[in-house]
């Protein structure tokens, strides 16, 4: 009788341990999600601009999120990639001065210095093109908000200065953003 009771206790312990082991991945996932949400911050455009004008983009390099407001005040949020280092990060006010579908890409002079093996130019539509399917050109030379073929970059410090989005999302943003949209990188 005693060995039967010990068997039941051992089985219960074993089943309990198995349940904990199976549940552990979801506990870990829940913790990761909680950390991501707690670091996310929504900005109010009024804290940065006087009027909506043609629209506003605020890209937060700390939370790696871009918010876009249209002229009528509707807002959408997109996850982004951000520059690798603070030295590559330009912050402040600018605006969208040009938009291109399937833009070609050429490394900047400083990129060529750091990476002389890079090609001098990659044509638009090429899967190796780091600008993806759309680009919003800013008034700052060499800075863009653009798509990326490499989806692993989104949510990370991975760019040489630009703000990157998933291609599907930059295509949506491209349609919503007119030239003249105000931009602030913080």
XYZ file of C-alpha atoms in Angstrom:
186
model
C 0.000 0.000 0.000
C 2.800 2.403 0.882
C 4.631 1.755 -2.423
C 1.370 2.363 -4.334
C 0.934 5.697 -2.536
C 4.599 6.670 -3.272
C 4.041 5.737 -6.924
C 1.038 8.102 -7.103
C 3.048 10.891 -5.475
C 5.961 10.323 -7.851
C 3.597 10.337 -10.850
C 1.987 13.559 -9.635
C 5.392 15.178 -9.208
C 6.463 13.958 -12.630
C 3.263 15.267 -14.245
C 3.664 18.580 -12.424
C 7.251 18.940 -13.585
C 6.223 18.047 -17.138
C 3.485 20.697 -17.047
C 5.960 23.327 -15.834
C 8.458 22.349 -18.533
C 5.791 22.597 -21.248
C 4.545 25.924 -19.939
C 8.006 27.447 -19.598
C 8.359 28.605 -23.236
C 5.099 30.562 -22.977
C 6.254 32.106 -19.709
C 9.491 33.160 -21.399
C 7.560 34.539 -24.402
C 5.232 36.466 -22.092
C 8.227 38.040 -20.360
C 9.780 39.100 -23.693
C 6.499 40.606 -24.875
C 6.072 42.474 -21.606
C 9.543 44.002 -21.914
C 8.905 45.107 -25.510
C 5.600 46.720 -24.619
C 7.016 48.508 -21.604
C 9.747 50.127 -23.720
C 7.286 51.327 -26.378
C 6.273 54.975 -26.199
C 3.593 56.751 -28.233
C 4.294 60.402 -28.999
C 1.788 63.205 -29.455
C 2.567 65.230 -32.569
C 1.632 68.462 -30.740
C 4.682 67.998 -28.478
C 6.963 68.320 -31.534
C 5.165 70.409 -34.196
C 2.836 73.421 -34.309
C 0.541 72.107 -37.071
C -0.106 68.877 -38.962
C 0.509 70.579 -42.304
C 0.746 67.918 -45.043
C 1.429 65.312 -42.356
C 3.983 64.372 -39.732
C 6.444 61.527 -39.205
C 8.134 61.007 -35.845
C 10.738 58.259 -35.783
C 11.933 57.276 -32.312
C 15.351 55.609 -32.502
C 15.157 54.430 -28.901
C 11.861 52.553 -29.181
C 12.459 51.740 -32.868
C 9.022 52.866 -33.955
C 7.813 55.348 -36.560
C 4.511 57.185 -36.176
C 2.826 58.822 -39.152
C -0.070 61.270 -39.021
C -1.872 62.277 -42.211
C -3.097 65.862 -42.698
C -6.521 64.819 -41.351
C -4.975 63.468 -38.131
C -5.198 59.698 -38.666
C -2.137 57.965 -37.216
C -0.354 54.669 -37.840
C 2.661 53.111 -36.121
C 5.360 51.004 -37.795
C 8.312 49.065 -36.323
C 11.693 50.148 -37.693
C 15.372 49.427 -37.867
C 17.620 52.229 -36.681
C 21.299 53.210 -37.104
C 23.963 50.912 -35.663
C 25.564 53.617 -33.539
C 24.799 57.070 -32.181
C 27.521 58.466 -34.465
C 25.510 57.317 -37.489
C 22.263 58.696 -36.069
C 21.110 62.132 -37.125
C 18.390 63.659 -34.967
C 16.218 66.698 -35.439
C 13.778 68.170 -37.942
C 13.727 67.487 -41.671
C 11.099 66.783 -44.318
C 10.291 64.415 -47.171
C 11.677 66.014 -50.349
C 11.303 63.105 -52.797
C 9.710 59.661 -53.100
C 10.935 56.768 -55.270
C 9.552 53.365 -56.174
C 12.230 50.667 -56.496
C 15.055 53.143 -55.827
C 18.609 52.359 -56.827
C 21.226 52.452 -54.073
C 24.828 53.600 -53.890
C 26.923 53.573 -50.711
C 27.895 56.944 -49.288
C 31.588 57.938 -49.356
C 31.956 57.026 -45.653
C 30.326 53.617 -46.278
C 32.797 53.001 -49.118
C 35.663 53.809 -46.741
C 34.406 51.334 -44.143
C 33.406 48.694 -46.705
C 35.459 49.014 -49.927
C 34.194 45.595 -51.085
C 30.621 46.903 -51.447
C 29.332 47.467 -54.981
C 29.363 51.023 -56.318
C 25.641 50.765 -57.151
C 22.710 48.361 -56.845
C 19.763 48.849 -59.189
C 16.194 49.149 -57.955
C 14.305 45.871 -57.877
C 17.479 43.867 -57.176
C 16.969 41.627 -54.097
C 20.394 42.797 -52.847
C 19.237 46.436 -52.804
C 19.230 47.638 -49.166
C 16.588 50.317 -49.896
C 13.866 47.751 -50.557
C 10.853 48.609 -52.685
C 10.245 52.261 -51.689
C 12.210 55.201 -50.298
C 11.272 58.552 -48.820
C 14.198 60.938 -49.342
C 14.764 63.456 -46.563
C 16.236 66.956 -46.869
C 19.383 65.640 -45.151
C 21.859 64.271 -47.706
C 22.068 60.433 -47.697
C 19.228 59.952 -45.162
C 16.148 57.954 -46.102
C 13.140 56.193 -44.695
C 13.020 53.049 -46.785
C 12.074 49.399 -47.015
C 14.362 46.442 -46.558
C 14.608 42.972 -48.056
C 16.252 41.737 -44.839
C 13.363 41.475 -42.388
C 15.750 40.459 -39.563
C 16.865 44.093 -39.367
C 13.510 45.471 -38.195
C 13.482 46.179 -34.475
C 17.277 46.331 -34.313
C 20.207 48.687 -34.575
C 21.257 47.638 -38.050
C 21.402 50.542 -40.494
C 24.128 52.946 -41.595
C 21.957 55.940 -40.722
C 18.576 55.406 -42.351
C 15.264 54.297 -40.876
C 14.143 50.948 -42.314
C 10.691 49.365 -42.479
C 9.285 46.079 -43.752
C 8.697 46.453 -47.522
C 4.918 45.964 -47.142
C 4.753 48.712 -44.546
C 6.979 51.192 -46.393
C 4.728 50.685 -49.440
C 1.716 51.633 -47.298
C 3.582 54.612 -45.817
C 4.715 55.689 -49.295
C 1.082 55.958 -50.435
C 0.090 57.939 -47.306
C 3.010 60.428 -47.303
C 3.127 63.410 -49.669
C 6.322 65.311 -50.458
C 6.572 68.098 -47.873
C 5.633 65.880 -44.911
C 7.362 67.111 -41.758
C 9.766 64.641 -40.130
C 11.447 64.489 -36.758
C 13.990 61.866 -35.708
C 14.398 61.572 -31.973
